[in-house]
Amino acid sequence: MLRKRIPKQDDGILYGLVEKLLLPFARQTVPDLRVSRTDILKRLKSCVTYVDTAAGRLPVGFIALRVDRDKRLSVDMLAVNPKFQSRGIGARLMRRAERTAGERGCREVVLWVDEANTQAQTFYVRKGYDTVHYDARLRCYMMMKRLG
């Protein structure tokens, strides 16, 4: 089931997913990268965040979204607990992102994915996203999907 993030209930789990699944890729580019729990919570607070509670009450995955000034919806973060991957949770979260984009008048959804995260790149391509830019300094690809 998808629902909006409940900070007091969800943030510890979401931080754990970021620390375990997202930051290792970022640290391949910036090995001494320091990101505190407070930093992640600030990012989550600045986004509309949905969690998937497929296993019950607690989140097993989440997506954090924000609308850019140019009316593009950005996927700031997406992570799914490895025990629950390949069960459609990431796809459900991406559908929610695309619905949110439509509700907010956005015509595009954009996201950044680490060069080393080939599993995520394949996932996004299967969802209709195209690579539109590569940032060599960050070692990340920008991917985009035009809606409607």
PDB file of C-alpha atoms in Angstrom:
ATOM      1  CA  MET A   1       0.000   0.000   0.000  1.00  0.00           C
ATOM      2  CA  LEU A   2       1.245   3.488  -0.843  1.00  0.00           C
ATOM      3  CA  ARG A   3       0.868   6.362   1.575  1.00  0.00           C
ATOM      4  CA  LYS A   4       2.547   9.644   2.366  1.00  0.00           C
ATOM      5  CA  ARG A   5       5.533   9.581   4.678  1.00  0.00           C
ATOM      6  CA  ILE A   6       4.833   9.848   8.413  1.00  0.00           C
ATOM      7  CA  PRO A   7       8.092  11.374   9.700  1.00  0.00           C
ATOM      8  CA  LYS A   8       8.093  10.029  13.266  1.00  0.00           C
ATOM      9  CA  GLN A   9       7.156   6.554  12.107  1.00  0.00           C
ATOM     10  CA  ASP A  10       9.108   6.275   8.856  1.00  0.00           C
ATOM     11  CA  ASP A  11      12.243   8.402   8.941  1.00  0.00           C
ATOM     12  CA  GLY A  12      14.506   5.915  10.700  1.00  0.00           C
ATOM     13  CA  ILE A  13      13.716   3.245   8.126  1.00  0.00           C
ATOM     14  CA  LEU A  14      14.044   5.668   5.209  1.00  0.00           C
ATOM     15  CA  TYR A  15      17.421   6.868   6.460  1.00  0.00           C
ATOM     16  CA  GLY A  16      18.549   3.244   6.719  1.00  0.00           C
ATOM     17  CA  LEU A  17      17.523   2.601   3.106  1.00  0.00           C
ATOM     18  CA  VAL A  18      19.422   5.688   1.936  1.00  0.00           C
ATOM     19  CA  GLU A  19      22.516   4.728   3.928  1.00  0.00           C
ATOM     20  CA  LYS A  20      22.479   1.123   2.712  1.00  0.00           C
ATOM     21  CA  LEU A  21      21.306   1.491  -0.898  1.00  0.00           C
ATOM     22  CA  LEU A  22      22.033   4.998  -2.207  1.00  0.00           C
ATOM     23  CA  LEU A  23      25.061   6.424  -0.421  1.00  0.00           C
ATOM     24  CA  PRO A  24      27.431   3.580  -1.386  1.00  0.00           C
ATOM     25  CA  PHE A  25      27.073   4.636  -5.039  1.00  0.00           C
ATOM     26  CA  ALA A  26      27.679   8.296  -4.195  1.00  0.00           C
ATOM     27  CA  ARG A  27      30.754   7.309  -2.192  1.00  0.00           C
ATOM     28  CA  GLN A  28      32.254   5.643  -5.248  1.00  0.00           C
ATOM     29  CA  THR A  29      32.555   9.145  -6.704  1.00  0.00           C
ATOM     30  CA  VAL A  30      33.277  10.981  -3.439  1.00  0.00           C
ATOM     31  CA  PRO A  31      34.849   8.411  -1.085  1.00  0.00           C
ATOM     32  CA  ASP A  32      34.964  10.723   1.938  1.00  0.00           C
ATOM     33  CA  LEU A  33      31.349  11.868   1.501  1.00  0.00           C
ATOM     34  CA  ARG A  34      29.726  12.591   4.834  1.00  0.00           C
ATOM     35  CA  VAL A  35      25.948  12.722   4.892  1.00  0.00           C
ATOM     36  CA  SER A  36      24.280  12.928   8.267  1.00  0.00           C
ATOM     37  CA  ARG A  37      20.848  11.743   9.260  1.00  0.00           C
ATOM     38  CA  THR A  38      19.923  15.437   9.589  1.00  0.00           C
ATOM     39  CA  ASP A  39      20.988  16.060   5.970  1.00  0.00           C
ATOM     40  CA  ILE A  40      18.759  13.241   4.710  1.00  0.00           C
ATOM     41  CA  LEU A  41      15.828  14.333   6.859  1.00  0.00           C
ATOM     42  CA  LYS A  42      16.119  17.883   5.470  1.00  0.00           C
ATOM     43  CA  ARG A  43      15.974  16.480   1.938  1.00  0.00           C
ATOM     44  CA  LEU A  44      12.931  14.396   2.794  1.00  0.00           C
ATOM     45  CA  LYS A  45      11.238  17.388   4.407  1.00  0.00           C
ATOM     46  CA  SER A  46      11.715  19.442   1.228  1.00  0.00           C
ATOM     47  CA  CYS A  47      10.046  16.725  -0.868  1.00  0.00           C
ATOM     48  CA  VAL A  48       6.701  15.019  -1.181  1.00  0.00           C
ATOM     49  CA  THR A  49       7.586  11.512  -0.055  1.00  0.00           C
ATOM     50  CA  TYR A  50       5.555   8.351  -0.533  1.00  0.00           C
ATOM     51  CA  VAL A  51       6.286   5.051   1.152  1.00  0.00           C
ATOM     52  CA  ASP A  52       5.234   1.550   0.180  1.00  0.00           C
ATOM     53  CA  THR A  53       4.179  -0.645   3.071  1.00  0.00           C
ATOM     54  CA  ALA A  54       3.813  -3.896   1.128  1.00  0.00           C
ATOM     55  CA  ALA A  55       4.857  -5.927   4.154  1.00  0.00           C
ATOM     56  CA  GLY A  56       2.480  -4.293   6.640  1.00  0.00           C
ATOM     57  CA  ARG A  57       2.726  -0.964   8.445  1.00  0.00           C
ATOM     58  CA  LEU A  58       6.410  -0.237   7.996  1.00  0.00           C
ATOM     59  CA  PRO A  59       7.942   1.065   4.767  1.00  0.00           C
ATOM     60  CA  VAL A  60       9.837  -1.301   2.497  1.00  0.00           C
ATOM     61  CA  GLY A  61      10.459   1.373  -0.124  1.00  0.00           C
ATOM     62  CA  PHE A  62      10.032   5.077  -0.739  1.00  0.00           C
ATOM     63  CA  ILE A  63      10.171   7.799  -3.352  1.00  0.00           C
ATOM     64  CA  ALA A  64      10.923  11.473  -2.654  1.00  0.00           C
ATOM     65  CA  LEU A  65       9.646  13.979  -5.230  1.00  0.00           C
ATOM     66  CA  ARG A  66       9.849  17.705  -5.850  1.00  0.00           C
ATOM     67  CA  VAL A  67       8.652  20.069  -8.545  1.00  0.00           C
ATOM     68  CA  ASP A  68      11.449  22.136 -10.083  1.00  0.00           C
ATOM     69  CA  ARG A  69      11.036  25.792 -11.061  1.00  0.00           C
ATOM     70  CA  ASP A  70      10.640  24.781 -14.690  1.00  0.00           C
ATOM     71  CA  LYS A  71       7.627  22.573 -13.839  1.00  0.00           C
ATOM     72  CA  ARG A  72       9.485  19.292 -14.076  1.00  0.00           C
ATOM     73  CA  LEU A  73       8.952  16.691 -11.417  1.00  0.00           C
ATOM     74  CA  SER A  74      12.257  15.440 -10.020  1.00  0.00           C
ATOM     75  CA  VAL A  75      12.697  12.096  -8.355  1.00  0.00           C
ATOM     76  CA  ASP A  76      15.104  13.059  -5.589  1.00  0.00           C
ATOM     77  CA  MET A  77      15.474   9.569  -4.118  1.00  0.00           C
ATOM     78  CA  LEU A  78      14.011   6.110  -4.677  1.00  0.00           C
ATOM     79  CA  ALA A  79      14.962   3.019  -2.700  1.00  0.00           C
ATOM     80  CA  VAL A  80      13.411  -0.389  -2.081  1.00  0.00           C
ATOM     81  CA  ASN A  81      14.591  -2.847   0.548  1.00  0.00           C
ATOM     82  CA  PRO A  82      16.496  -5.609  -1.322  1.00  0.00           C
ATOM     83  CA  LYS A  83      14.278  -8.291   0.293  1.00  0.00           C
ATOM     84  CA  PHE A  84      11.302  -6.721  -1.488  1.00  0.00           C
ATOM     85  CA  GLN A  85      12.840  -5.899  -4.858  1.00  0.00           C
ATOM     86  CA  SER A  86      11.431  -7.476  -8.041  1.00  0.00           C
ATOM     87  CA  ARG A  87       7.920  -7.440  -6.553  1.00  0.00           C
ATOM     88  CA  GLY A  88       6.631  -4.361  -8.367  1.00  0.00           C
ATOM     89  CA  ILE A  89       7.234  -1.906  -5.527  1.00  0.00           C
ATOM     90  CA  GLY A  90       9.628   0.320  -7.477  1.00  0.00           C
ATOM     91  CA  ALA A  91       7.234   0.300 -10.433  1.00  0.00           C
ATOM     92  CA  ARG A  92       4.340   1.270  -8.138  1.00  0.00           C
ATOM     93  CA  LEU A  93       6.396   4.130  -6.685  1.00  0.00           C
ATOM     94  CA  MET A  94       7.315   5.371 -10.179  1.00  0.00           C
ATOM     95  CA  ARG A  95       3.648   5.273 -11.255  1.00  0.00           C
ATOM     96  CA  ARG A  96       2.872   7.414  -8.204  1.00  0.00           C
ATOM     97  CA  ALA A  97       5.595   9.859  -9.291  1.00  0.00           C
ATOM     98  CA  GLU A  98       4.126  10.114 -12.779  1.00  0.00           C
ATOM     99  CA  ARG A  99       0.602  10.625 -11.388  1.00  0.00           C
ATOM    100  CA  THR A 100       1.944  13.323  -9.068  1.00  0.00           C
ATOM    101  CA  ALA A 101       3.612  14.994 -12.051  1.00  0.00           C
ATOM    102  CA  GLY A 102       0.295  15.078 -13.904  1.00  0.00           C
ATOM    103  CA  GLU A 103      -1.551  16.409 -10.852  1.00  0.00           C
ATOM    104  CA  ARG A 104       1.002  19.229 -10.550  1.00  0.00           C
ATOM    105  CA  GLY A 105       0.948  20.150 -14.232  1.00  0.00           C
ATOM    106  CA  CYS A 106       4.397  18.740 -15.003  1.00  0.00           C
ATOM    107  CA  ARG A 107       5.119  17.356 -18.451  1.00  0.00           C
ATOM    108  CA  GLU A 108       8.386  15.632 -17.593  1.00  0.00           C
ATOM    109  CA  VAL A 109       9.813  13.484 -14.831  1.00  0.00           C
ATOM    110  CA  VAL A 110      13.583  13.687 -14.362  1.00  0.00           C
ATOM    111  CA  LEU A 111      16.006  11.832 -12.139  1.00  0.00           C
ATOM    112  CA  TRP A 112      19.718  11.274 -11.650  1.00  0.00           C
ATOM    113  CA  VAL A 113      21.219   7.816 -11.384  1.00  0.00           C
ATOM    114  CA  ASP A 114      24.784   6.894 -10.511  1.00  0.00           C
ATOM    115  CA  GLU A 115      26.920   5.526 -13.328  1.00  0.00           C
ATOM    116  CA  ALA A 116      27.722   2.431 -11.248  1.00  0.00           C
ATOM    117  CA  ASN A 117      24.057   1.711 -10.482  1.00  0.00           C
ATOM    118  CA  THR A 118      23.354  -0.299 -13.614  1.00  0.00           C
ATOM    119  CA  GLN A 119      20.430  -2.115 -11.976  1.00  0.00           C
ATOM    120  CA  ALA A 120      18.626   1.210 -11.482  1.00  0.00           C
ATOM    121  CA  GLN A 121      19.484   2.361 -15.006  1.00  0.00           C
ATOM    122  CA  THR A 122      17.935  -0.803 -16.452  1.00  0.00           C
ATOM    123  CA  PHE A 123      14.855  -0.353 -14.254  1.00  0.00           C
ATOM    124  CA  TYR A 124      14.316   3.225 -15.448  1.00  0.00           C
ATOM    125  CA  VAL A 125      14.826   2.332 -19.123  1.00  0.00           C
ATOM    126  CA  ARG A 126      12.140  -0.354 -18.741  1.00  0.00           C
ATOM    127  CA  LYS A 127       9.840   2.327 -17.349  1.00  0.00           C
ATOM    128  CA  GLY A 128      10.342   4.484 -20.458  1.00  0.00           C
ATOM    129  CA  TYR A 129      13.092   6.825 -19.254  1.00  0.00           C
ATOM    130  CA  ASP A 130      15.820   8.017 -21.614  1.00  0.00           C
ATOM    131  CA  THR A 131      19.313   9.205 -20.754  1.00  0.00           C
ATOM    132  CA  VAL A 132      19.521  12.897 -21.645  1.00  0.00           C
ATOM    133  CA  HIS A 133      22.765  14.005 -19.973  1.00  0.00           C
ATOM    134  CA  TYR A 134      25.891  12.644 -18.322  1.00  0.00           C
ATOM    135  CA  ASP A 135      27.754  14.593 -15.632  1.00  0.00           C
ATOM    136  CA  ALA A 136      31.343  13.319 -15.642  1.00  0.00           C
ATOM    137  CA  ARG A 137      32.184  15.156 -12.422  1.00  0.00           C
ATOM    138  CA  LEU A 138      29.346  13.458 -10.520  1.00  0.00           C
ATOM    139  CA  ARG A 139      29.510  10.266 -12.595  1.00  0.00           C
ATOM    140  CA  CYS A 140      25.732  10.342 -12.884  1.00  0.00           C
ATOM    141  CA  TYR A 141      23.226  10.155 -15.702  1.00  0.00           C
ATOM    142  CA  MET A 142      20.201  12.388 -15.947  1.00  0.00           C
ATOM    143  CA  MET A 143      17.226  10.430 -17.211  1.00  0.00           C
ATOM    144  CA  MET A 144      13.875  11.820 -18.309  1.00  0.00           C
ATOM    145  CA  LYS A 145      10.432  10.731 -19.370  1.00  0.00           C
ATOM    146  CA  ARG A 146       8.023  13.035 -21.161  1.00  0.00           C
ATOM    147  CA  LEU A 147       4.434  12.555 -20.086  1.00  0.00           C
ATOM    148  CA  GLY A 148       1.285  12.595 -22.218  1.00  0.00           C
TER     149      GLY A 148
END
